Amino acid sequence: MIGIKDVGSYIPAHRIQRQKIGEAWGYDPFIMKMLLGEKAVANYDEDALTMASESVLLALEGRDASKIGSLYFASTTAPYLEKNSSSTLAEIADLPSSISTIDFANSLRAGTSAMLVALNGVKAGAFEEGLVVASDVRLYEPESIMETMSGDASAAVVVGEGDDVIAEFEGSYLLSQELLDYWRKREDKYIFSDDEKAASIFGYLNMVPKALEGLAKKLNLTPDDVSKIIVYASDANTYRALAKRLGNFAVKLNQDPTLLLGVGNPGVANVLLQCVLALEEANPGERIILISYGDGAEAFSFRVTEAIEDFKKKGKRSVRDWLGSKIDLPYYTKVLKWREEIVTKKGLWPAEPYTSVTELYREKKTILSLYGVKCKKCGSIYFPPKRVCPKCGAIDEFEPFKLSRRGKIVTFTRERAIPNPEHPVGMAVVDFEGGGRTFTQLTDMPPEWQDKESSLIDKEVELTFRIFHRAKGFYNYYWKARPVRGK
Amino acid sequence: MQGLKDKVAIIGMGQTKLGDRFDAGFVDLAVEAYVEAIQDAGIEPSQIEAMWLGVFEPNMAGGFQGQAGSYLAEALGLWDRPSSRVSNYCATGMDALRNAAYAIAAGQYKIVLVLGEEKMRDVGSRDSLIRQTLLNGHPVIGKGQTAPGMFALMANRHFHEFGTTKKDLALVAVKNHYNGSLNPKAHIRKQVDIDTVMNAYMIADPLGLYDCSTVADGAAAAILTTPEIAKSLKPNGDYVLIKSIGLSITTDARYFDPYEQYIGFRSTQMAAKMAYEEAGIKNPFDEIGVAEVHDCFTITEIINYEDLFFVEKGKGATLIREGITALDGKLPVNTSGGLKSCGHPIGATGVRMTYQIYQQLLGRAGKMQVKNPKLGLIHNLGGPGSVAAVAIYRTP
């Protein structure tokens, strides 16, 4: 049996009420009425890669990563146009170098395309398990409806062959289409469109039903055979327009507004995030159809297996856990600043931090995979690693020690002196579960953590992969600590 | 152990006014401190046999001045003799003096010059030391730490363990600003009240603006010789003897050390033990008459009280609350105004502290003068507390 074995997701902590965006732009009452719920906003130190790392690590939690033979990353907003993100993610996930890493891009259906390639890889016997992650920090033009409807998130699935498949892959139906409905040239920051109504009729409203029809025919499915149809949709109006074109299948269209109201449309991650949420709440025997759209459409059929019960028992952090753990942004201007729509100098001054590609490469097992050392003589754990044990004096008697990502704050401060886009910059000494200590920045601090009177000693934190700075013109990534979210 | 005890005398000292010395370059500050020192010593430049220059980081002002011992020779026109640069974080000044003292004690030279200096304010105050923490160090690990941040980590843990409060820190600032107001060479000569300190702009919780030492330009110089030469040059006994200097280092990776408790500086404790043992001090609190301790941040002064064994661990704040370390207290600390108010030109600081104790022991401290001190202590701390020097001085 081939299919999905595990899932992971990530929704950034910060949310902005859509009404706040509308108020900021002075939208007329007709539009204001449409602005329901909130959107998830990546922090200033997050991007598609860092968000993907969360989903990847969650999907792999409790799994034997040695079976993973591929890591595919899908995004339209990858940090680099040349240099992949999947190899970075593989290092973060501590996967062996003898795996296939590919970035999928340039289309909103890149997420399911990556999954298709992984499923085919498993089917062809190229690897036992493959990891697929989709992640987007969608960038729409400020003061556009699309901006208010979009959101930032990532989602990951582990596909593979075996009895532990939680959703069996039954088949796919793929369509390619040449159409200029939305595009972004290499030099463009924002998405362009021309005749949106025509594009919708030729494209989305045409291809999605066709893909469903094709899949149903191929697998001989009737509406009664289907529990839920998950489709890419940018907003509620799109759903309604699509429903009219799905015939008898319309009643099975996923109507759960949770993600639209709580996250927004996360682009490439849209379908996989819905899929993760659906699986987290699925029962054995359910048949779930996924349909992604972009330069054509891809439809997939999955049948939920008995193994779903074992998956649920693991009690992993879920989409709803992420949704429930949030920080409300009081000002829309923060969103504009974090996406660099407005560039301010506050808290910054011209000073490029030191960095070295040589040093980052030499230390990547520490910086990306979180390896410190443990002294074989006295048991002392050091992160970053040492050669000589300061405790017992043993030389080169260390073995690798991987930090757990969870710990407690030993001491802390909130810095306002260091240049940074946001202040205060939390700094904390953290003791990790299972041993080890390190010192790093705090991020995603809720207002109560920023209160000058509050002590953060003994607070529980977890490491999260973030952008530290962009010295020498590249992303200098490393781990920060944040309050434990959800579970 | 041979030790330094009473083998080295300080016969002349000089100190520039500290502060935003926009009028003075590296050479100007060096000359200013040097001229006062040789005039005080009553010696000719030709008598100086060797020199030690203490400069922490010459690149702070973007240049190389101070990078090597030759920069001191260049500034003072003193060639054709040895000159070494010493750098050991904020304990640079005291380590330069220590190296010079050992050279005298070893009998290699008769008269030597120590000059500590830092030219920090040819750039904006944040572009000096804070900038170093950004431009240098690891690309990402520990990134975000600054000097105030490192000591704030100690403060929060000290608060947590012992109930020390932000108000205690403020009392240190109030005391040191008062002392600084009496010091004509201090950077800040302004008294502050407790509310101003408590409500000041926060730099790194719980350290506000007035909890932080100043970024200052300055230099200080000392002429060291043997007690015999000192006696012949100063028959009236107008000189000071070095009883001991202890210096110790601990981890630079303090905030990564799994055994660290963040309530004290082991470097200070070890340096103090060395210095007390060599000087034969049994009870520092009772025996020391005046002290300059490294108050880079207000919390540091409180922790120093404990690490220097003036009071047991955790009780540091009682000394400031009860006025014991005030100018008129039993053990006046930082009569100069300290790093807080007198200023903290990094490489100069250890020598600058020595200048203050030298003036106190010789009864020349003016409005800052404490009554007839016999033994003076200086404590110089550097890095994240990874290096500390403690020296004991006495009148002959």
Coordinates of C-alpha atoms in Angstrom, one line a residue, chain A:
Chain A
M1 CA 0.0 0.0 0.0
I2 CA 1.3 3.4 -1.0
G3 CA 0.1 6.7 0.4
I4 CA 0.5 9.3 3.1
K5 CA 2.1 8.0 6.3
D6 CA 2.4 11.2 8.3
V7 CA 1.7 14.9 8.3
G8 CA 3.0 18.1 9.7
S9 CA 1.9 21.7 9.5
Y10 CA 2.9 25.2 10.6
I11 CA 1.0 28.4 11.0
P12 CA 3.0 31.4 12.2
A13 CA 2.1 32.9 15.6
H14 CA 1.1 36.4 14.4
R15 CA -2.4 37.2 13.1
I16 CA -3.9 40.4 11.8
Q17 CA -7.6 40.9 11.8
R18 CA -8.8 41.5 8.2
Q19 CA -10.9 44.4 9.5
K20 CA -7.8 46.1 10.6
I21 CA -6.3 45.9 7.1
G22 CA -9.6 47.3 5.7
E23 CA -9.6 50.1 8.2
A24 CA -6.0 51.0 7.4
W25 CA -6.9 51.4 3.7
G26 CA -10.3 53.0 4.3
Y27 CA -12.1 50.3 2.3
D28 CA -15.7 51.1 1.5
P29 CA -18.4 49.3 3.5
F30 CA -19.2 46.8 0.7
I31 CA -15.6 45.4 0.9
M32 CA -15.4 45.7 4.7
K33 CA -18.3 43.3 4.9
M34 CA -16.2 40.7 3.1
L35 CA -13.3 41.0 5.5
L36 CA -14.0 38.3 7.9
G37 CA -11.6 36.6 10.2
E38 CA -7.9 37.0 10.3
K39 CA -4.8 36.1 8.3
A40 CA -1.6 34.4 9.6
V41 CA 1.5 36.6 9.2
A42 CA 5.1 35.3 9.1
N43 CA 7.3 37.2 11.6
Y44 CA 10.1 39.5 10.3
D45 CA 12.5 36.6 10.8
E46 CA 10.5 34.0 8.9
D47 CA 10.3 33.0 5.3
A48 CA 9.1 30.0 3.2
L49 CA 12.1 28.0 4.2
T50 CA 11.9 28.6 8.0
M51 CA 8.2 27.9 8.0
A52 CA 8.8 24.7 6.0
S53 CA 11.3 23.6 8.6
E54 CA 8.5 23.5 11.2
S55 CA 6.3 21.3 9.1
V56 CA 9.2 19.0 8.2
L57 CA 10.3 18.5 11.8
L58 CA 6.7 17.9 12.9
A59 CA 6.0 15.4 10.1
L60 CA 9.2 13.5 11.1
E61 CA 8.6 13.6 14.8
G62 CA 8.7 10.1 16.2
R63 CA 9.6 8.6 12.8
D64 CA 12.7 6.7 11.8
A65 CA 14.2 9.3 9.4
S66 CA 16.6 6.8 7.9
K67 CA 13.8 5.5 5.6
I68 CA 13.4 8.9 4.0
G69 CA 14.9 9.0 0.5
S70 CA 13.7 12.3 -0.7
L71 CA 12.9 15.8 0.5
Y72 CA 10.8 17.9 -1.9
F73 CA 10.2 21.6 -1.1
A74 CA 7.5 23.5 -3.0
S75 CA 7.0 27.2 -2.9
T76 CA 6.5 30.3 -5.1
T77 CA 8.3 32.4 -2.5
A78 CA 11.5 30.4 -1.9
P79 CA 14.3 32.5 -0.3
Y80 CA 16.6 31.9 -3.3
L81 CA 15.8 31.8 -7.0
E82 CA 19.1 29.9 -7.5
K83 CA 20.1 27.7 -4.6
N84 CA 17.6 25.2 -3.4
S85 CA 15.9 25.1 0.0
S86 CA 15.3 21.4 0.1
S87 CA 19.0 20.7 0.8
T88 CA 18.9 23.1 3.7
L89 CA 15.8 21.5 5.0
A90 CA 17.4 18.1 4.7
E91 CA 20.2 19.3 6.9
I92 CA 17.8 20.8 9.5
A93 CA 15.9 17.5 9.5
D94 CA 19.3 15.7 10.0
L95 CA 18.6 13.5 6.9
P96 CA 21.5 11.7 5.3
S97 CA 23.1 13.3 2.3
S98 CA 22.3 10.3 0.1
I99 CA 18.8 11.5 -0.6
S100 CA 17.0 13.3 -3.5
T101 CA 16.4 17.0 -2.8
I102 CA 14.3 19.0 -5.3
D103 CA 12.7 22.4 -5.1
F104 CA 9.3 22.7 -6.9
A105 CA 8.3 26.2 -7.9
N106 CA 6.7 28.6 -10.4
S107 CA 3.1 27.3 -10.0
L108 CA 0.5 27.2 -7.3
R109 CA 0.1 23.5 -7.8
A110 CA 3.8 22.9 -7.0
G111 CA 2.9 21.4 -3.7
T112 CA 0.8 18.6 -5.1
S113 CA 3.3 18.2 -8.0
A114 CA 6.0 17.5 -5.5
M115 CA 3.8 15.0 -3.7
L116 CA 3.0 13.3 -7.1
V117 CA 6.7 13.0 -7.8
A118 CA 7.4 11.6 -4.3
L119 CA 4.5 9.1 -4.7
N120 CA 5.9 8.0 -8.1
G121 CA 9.3 7.6 -6.5
V122 CA 8.0 5.3 -3.9
K123 CA 6.0 3.4 -6.5
A124 CA 9.0 3.0 -8.7
G125 CA 11.0 1.7 -5.7
A126 CA 13.4 4.7 -5.8
F127 CA 13.0 5.1 -2.0
E128 CA 10.8 3.8 0.8
E129 CA 9.6 7.1 2.1
G130 CA 9.6 10.6 0.7
L131 CA 9.0 13.9 2.5
V132 CA 7.1 16.7 0.8
V133 CA 6.7 20.2 2.2
A134 CA 4.8 23.2 0.7
S135 CA 5.3 26.6 2.1
D136 CA 4.5 30.2 1.1
V137 CA 4.8 33.7 2.3
R138 CA 2.4 35.0 -0.3
L139 CA 3.2 38.5 -1.4
Y140 CA 0.2 40.4 -2.8
E141 CA 0.2 44.1 -3.5
P142 CA -0.9 46.1 -0.5
E143 CA -4.4 47.6 -0.8
S144 CA -5.6 44.6 -2.9
I145 CA -8.3 42.2 -1.9
M146 CA -5.9 39.3 -2.5
E147 CA -3.6 40.7 0.1
T148 CA -6.3 40.5 2.8
M149 CA -7.4 37.0 1.7
S150 CA -3.8 35.5 1.6
G151 CA -2.0 34.1 4.6
D152 CA 1.3 32.4 5.4
A153 CA 1.7 28.7 6.3
S154 CA 3.3 25.5 5.5
A155 CA 2.3 21.8 5.4
A156 CA 4.2 18.6 5.0
V157 CA 3.4 15.0 4.2
V158 CA 5.5 11.8 4.5
V159 CA 4.6 9.5 1.7
G160 CA 5.7 5.9 1.5
E161 CA 4.9 2.2 1.2
G162 CA 3.8 0.0 4.1
D163 CA 1.1 -0.9 6.5
D164 CA 1.5 2.3 8.3
V165 CA 0.0 4.3 5.5
I166 CA -2.8 6.5 6.9
A167 CA -4.3 7.5 3.6
E168 CA -3.8 5.2 0.6
F169 CA -3.1 6.8 -2.7
E170 CA -5.7 5.6 -5.2
G171 CA -4.8 7.6 -8.3
S172 CA -4.4 10.9 -9.9
Y173 CA -5.7 12.9 -12.9
L174 CA -3.4 15.6 -14.2
L175 CA -4.1 18.4 -16.5
S176 CA -1.8 21.0 -18.0
Q177 CA -2.9 24.3 -19.4
E178 CA -1.2 27.3 -21.0
L179 CA -3.0 30.4 -19.7
L180 CA -2.1 33.8 -18.5
D181 CA -4.3 34.2 -15.5
Y182 CA -1.8 35.2 -12.9
W183 CA 1.9 35.7 -13.3
R184 CA 5.0 37.2 -11.7
K185 CA 8.0 37.8 -13.8
R186 CA 11.5 37.4 -12.4
E187 CA 11.8 41.2 -11.8
D188 CA 8.3 41.6 -10.3
K189 CA 7.5 41.8 -6.6
Y190 CA 3.8 41.3 -7.0
I191 CA 1.4 39.1 -9.1
F192 CA -0.1 40.5 -12.3
S193 CA -3.4 39.6 -13.9
D194 CA -5.3 40.9 -16.9
D195 CA -8.9 40.0 -17.5
E196 CA -9.6 38.1 -14.3
K197 CA -13.1 37.1 -15.2
A198 CA -12.1 35.6 -18.5
A199 CA -9.1 34.0 -16.8
S200 CA -11.3 32.4 -14.2
I201 CA -13.7 31.0 -16.8
F202 CA -10.9 29.6 -19.0
G203 CA -8.8 28.5 -16.1
Y204 CA -9.9 27.8 -12.5
L205 CA -13.6 27.3 -13.1
N206 CA -12.9 25.2 -16.1
M207 CA -9.9 23.1 -15.0
V208 CA -10.8 22.2 -11.5
P209 CA -14.2 20.6 -12.4
K210 CA -12.4 18.9 -15.4
A211 CA -9.8 17.4 -13.1
L212 CA -12.5 16.1 -10.8
E213 CA -14.4 14.7 -13.6
G214 CA -11.3 13.1 -15.0
L215 CA -10.4 11.5 -11.7
A216 CA -13.9 10.3 -11.0
K217 CA -14.0 8.7 -14.4
K218 CA -10.6 7.1 -14.1
L219 CA -11.3 5.7 -10.6
N220 CA -15.0 5.1 -11.3
L221 CA -16.1 7.3 -8.4
T222 CA -19.6 8.7 -7.7
P223 CA -20.3 11.5 -5.3
D224 CA -21.5 8.8 -2.8
D225 CA -18.0 7.3 -2.8
V226 CA -16.4 10.6 -1.8
S227 CA -16.3 12.0 1.8
K228 CA -14.6 15.3 1.1
I229 CA -13.3 17.3 -1.8
I230 CA -10.5 19.6 -1.0
V231 CA -9.7 22.2 -3.6
Y232 CA -7.4 25.2 -3.9
A233 CA -9.4 28.3 -3.4
S234 CA -8.3 31.8 -2.7
D235 CA -11.5 32.9 -0.9
A236 CA -15.1 32.1 0.0
N237 CA -16.5 33.7 -3.2
T238 CA -14.3 31.4 -5.3
Y239 CA -15.6 28.4 -3.5
R240 CA -19.2 29.4 -4.2
A241 CA -18.5 30.0 -7.8
L242 CA -16.7 26.6 -8.1
A243 CA -19.5 24.7 -6.3
K244 CA -21.9 25.7 -9.0
R245 CA -19.7 23.9 -11.5
L246 CA -19.1 20.6 -9.7
G247 CA -22.6 19.1 -10.4
N248 CA -23.5 16.3 -8.1
F249 CA -20.1 16.4 -6.4
A250 CA -20.7 20.0 -5.1
V251 CA -22.2 18.7 -1.8
K252 CA -18.9 17.0 -1.0
L253 CA -16.9 20.2 -1.4
N254 CA -15.0 20.9 1.8
Q255 CA -17.0 23.7 3.4
D256 CA -14.9 24.1 6.5
P257 CA -14.1 27.8 6.7
T258 CA -11.5 27.3 9.5
L259 CA -8.4 27.9 7.4
L260 CA -9.9 30.8 5.3
L261 CA -11.0 32.6 8.5
G262 CA -7.9 31.7 10.5
V263 CA -5.0 31.6 8.1
G264 CA -6.0 32.9 4.7
N265 CA -4.9 31.4 1.4
P266 CA -1.3 30.2 1.8
G267 CA -0.7 29.7 -1.9
V268 CA 1.3 26.5 -2.6
A269 CA 0.6 25.2 0.9
N270 CA -3.2 25.7 0.5
V271 CA -4.2 22.2 -0.6
L272 CA -1.7 20.3 1.6
L273 CA -2.6 22.3 4.7
Q274 CA -6.3 21.5 4.1
C275 CA -5.3 17.9 3.6
V276 CA -3.4 17.8 6.9
L277 CA -6.3 19.2 8.8
A278 CA -8.7 16.8 7.1
L279 CA -6.5 13.8 7.9
E280 CA -6.1 14.9 11.5
E281 CA -9.8 14.6 11.9
A282 CA -10.5 11.7 9.4
N283 CA -12.0 8.3 10.1
P284 CA -11.0 5.0 8.5
G285 CA -12.7 4.4 5.1
E286 CA -13.1 8.1 4.2
R287 CA -12.2 9.0 0.7
I288 CA -10.6 12.4 0.3
I289 CA -10.1 14.1 -3.0
L290 CA -7.4 16.8 -3.4
I291 CA -7.4 19.2 -6.3
S292 CA -4.8 21.8 -6.8
Y293 CA -4.8 24.5 -9.4
G294 CA -2.2 26.5 -11.4
D295 CA -1.3 26.2 -15.0
G296 CA -3.6 23.3 -15.1
A297 CA -5.0 21.1 -12.3
E298 CA -4.1 18.0 -10.4
A299 CA -6.6 15.7 -8.7
F300 CA -5.7 13.0 -6.3
S301 CA -7.8 10.4 -4.5
F302 CA -6.8 9.1 -1.0
R303 CA -8.6 6.5 1.1
V304 CA -8.1 6.8 4.8
T305 CA -7.0 3.6 6.4
E306 CA -7.3 1.9 9.8
A307 CA -3.8 3.2 10.6
I308 CA -5.3 6.7 11.1
E309 CA -6.3 5.7 14.6
D310 CA -2.7 5.0 15.5
F311 CA -1.7 8.3 14.0
K312 CA -4.3 10.1 16.1
K313 CA -3.1 8.4 19.2
K314 CA 0.3 9.9 18.8
G315 CA -1.3 13.3 19.6
K316 CA 1.0 15.3 17.5
R317 CA 0.7 19.1 17.3
S318 CA -2.1 19.7 14.9
V319 CA -3.3 22.5 12.6
R320 CA -5.9 23.4 15.3
D321 CA -3.1 23.6 17.9
W322 CA -1.3 26.1 15.7
L323 CA -4.5 28.0 15.0
G324 CA -5.2 28.3 18.7
S325 CA -1.8 29.6 19.6
K326 CA -1.5 33.1 18.3
I327 CA -0.5 36.7 18.9
D328 CA -2.8 39.4 17.7
L329 CA -1.0 42.1 15.8
P330 CA -2.3 45.5 17.0
Y331 CA -1.1 47.3 14.0
Y332 CA -1.3 46.5 10.2
T333 CA 1.9 48.6 9.8
K334 CA 3.8 45.7 11.4
V335 CA 2.8 43.5 8.5
L336 CA 3.9 46.1 5.9
K337 CA 7.2 46.4 7.7
W338 CA 7.8 42.7 8.0
R339 CA 7.2 42.1 4.3
E340 CA 9.4 45.2 3.6
E341 CA 6.6 47.1 2.0
I342 CA 7.6 49.9 4.2
V343 CA 11.3 50.1 5.1
T344 CA 12.1 52.0 8.2
K345 CA 15.5 52.6 9.9
K346 CA 14.1 52.4 13.4
G347 CA 16.3 50.1 15.5
L348 CA 18.8 49.6 12.6
W349 CA 21.9 51.3 11.6
P350 CA 24.4 50.5 8.9
A351 CA 26.5 47.7 10.3
E352 CA 26.8 44.4 8.6
P353 CA 27.3 41.5 10.9
Y354 CA 30.3 39.3 10.4
T355 CA 29.6 36.1 8.6
S356 CA 31.6 33.4 6.7
V357 CA 30.4 30.8 4.3
T358 CA 33.4 28.7 5.3
E359 CA 32.5 28.8 9.0
L360 CA 28.8 28.1 8.3
Y361 CA 29.7 25.1 6.2
R362 CA 32.3 23.8 8.7
E363 CA 29.8 24.1 11.5
K364 CA 26.6 23.1 9.7
K365 CA 26.0 20.0 11.9
T366 CA 25.8 22.5 14.9
I367 CA 24.1 25.4 13.2
L368 CA 21.5 23.4 11.2
S369 CA 21.2 20.0 12.8
L370 CA 21.7 21.1 16.4
Y371 CA 24.6 18.8 17.3
G372 CA 26.6 19.6 20.4
V373 CA 29.0 17.2 22.2
K374 CA 28.9 15.0 25.3
C375 CA 32.0 14.1 27.2
K376 CA 32.5 10.4 27.3
K377 CA 34.5 10.8 30.5
C378 CA 32.4 13.1 32.7
G379 CA 29.1 13.4 30.8
S380 CA 29.2 17.1 30.4
I381 CA 27.2 18.4 27.4
Y382 CA 28.4 21.4 25.4
F383 CA 26.6 23.3 22.7
P384 CA 28.3 24.5 20.5
P385 CA 30.9 21.7 20.6
K386 CA 34.3 21.8 22.2
R387 CA 37.5 19.8 21.7
V388 CA 38.7 19.9 25.3
C389 CA 36.3 19.3 28.1
P390 CA 36.4 22.3 30.5
K391 CA 34.9 20.1 33.3
C392 CA 37.3 17.1 33.3
G393 CA 40.1 18.1 30.9
A394 CA 39.6 15.2 28.5
I395 CA 40.8 16.0 25.0
D396 CA 38.8 14.7 22.0
E397 CA 36.8 12.4 24.2
F398 CA 33.4 13.7 23.0
E399 CA 30.6 12.0 21.2
P400 CA 28.0 13.9 19.2
F401 CA 24.9 15.0 21.2
K402 CA 21.8 16.3 19.5
L403 CA 19.9 18.9 21.4
S404 CA 16.2 18.4 21.9
R405 CA 14.3 21.4 20.8
R406 CA 12.5 22.0 24.1
G407 CA 13.8 23.5 27.2
K408 CA 13.4 26.0 30.0
I409 CA 14.8 29.5 30.4
V410 CA 17.6 29.8 33.0
T411 CA 18.0 33.5 32.6
F412 CA 17.1 36.2 30.1
T413 CA 17.1 39.8 29.0
R414 CA 15.2 41.9 26.6
E415 CA 17.7 43.9 24.5
R416 CA 17.2 47.2 23.0
A417 CA 20.8 48.0 22.1
I418 CA 21.4 45.6 19.3
P419 CA 20.3 46.7 15.9
N420 CA 17.2 44.7 14.8
P421 CA 14.0 45.4 13.0
E422 CA 12.0 44.8 16.1
H423 CA 12.7 45.5 19.8
P424 CA 13.1 44.3 22.4
V425 CA 15.3 41.4 21.2
G426 CA 14.8 38.6 23.8
M427 CA 18.0 36.8 24.7
A428 CA 17.8 33.6 26.8
V429 CA 20.0 30.9 28.3
V430 CA 18.0 27.7 27.8
D431 CA 18.4 24.3 29.4
F432 CA 17.1 21.5 27.2
E433 CA 15.1 18.5 28.0
G434 CA 17.6 15.6 28.0
G435 CA 20.5 17.9 28.7
G436 CA 22.5 20.6 27.1
R437 CA 22.4 24.4 27.4
T438 CA 22.6 27.2 24.9
F439 CA 22.2 30.9 24.6
T440 CA 20.2 32.4 21.8
Q441 CA 17.6 34.9 20.7
L442 CA 13.9 34.7 21.6
T443 CA 11.2 35.3 19.0
D444 CA 7.5 35.3 18.7
M445 CA 7.3 36.9 22.2
P446 CA 3.7 37.6 23.2
P447 CA 3.0 41.0 24.8
E448 CA 3.2 39.5 28.3
W449 CA 6.7 38.2 27.5
Q450 CA 7.7 41.7 26.5
D451 CA 6.5 43.4 29.6
K452 CA 9.4 44.9 31.4
E453 CA 8.2 43.7 34.8
S454 CA 7.8 40.1 33.8
S455 CA 10.4 37.4 34.5
L456 CA 11.0 34.8 31.9
I457 CA 13.0 32.5 34.2
D458 CA 11.6 28.9 34.1
K459 CA 9.4 29.6 31.1
E460 CA 9.2 26.7 28.6
V461 CA 10.5 27.4 25.2
E462 CA 11.2 25.5 22.0
L463 CA 13.7 26.1 19.2
T464 CA 12.5 27.5 15.9
F465 CA 14.6 27.9 12.8
R466 CA 14.8 31.6 11.7
I467 CA 16.6 34.2 9.7
F468 CA 19.2 36.0 11.9
H469 CA 20.5 38.5 9.3
R470 CA 21.4 38.8 5.7
A471 CA 25.1 39.7 5.9
K472 CA 27.1 39.2 2.7
G473 CA 23.9 39.0 0.8
F474 CA 22.7 35.6 1.9
Y475 CA 20.4 34.4 4.6
N476 CA 22.1 33.6 7.8
Y477 CA 19.8 31.1 9.4
Y478 CA 20.0 29.6 12.9
W479 CA 17.7 28.7 15.8
K480 CA 15.9 31.0 18.1
A481 CA 13.7 30.1 21.1
R482 CA 10.0 30.8 21.3
P483 CA 7.3 30.2 23.8
V484 CA 6.0 26.6 23.4
R485 CA 3.0 26.8 21.1
G486 CA -0.1 24.5 21.2
K487 CA 1.1 21.3 22.7

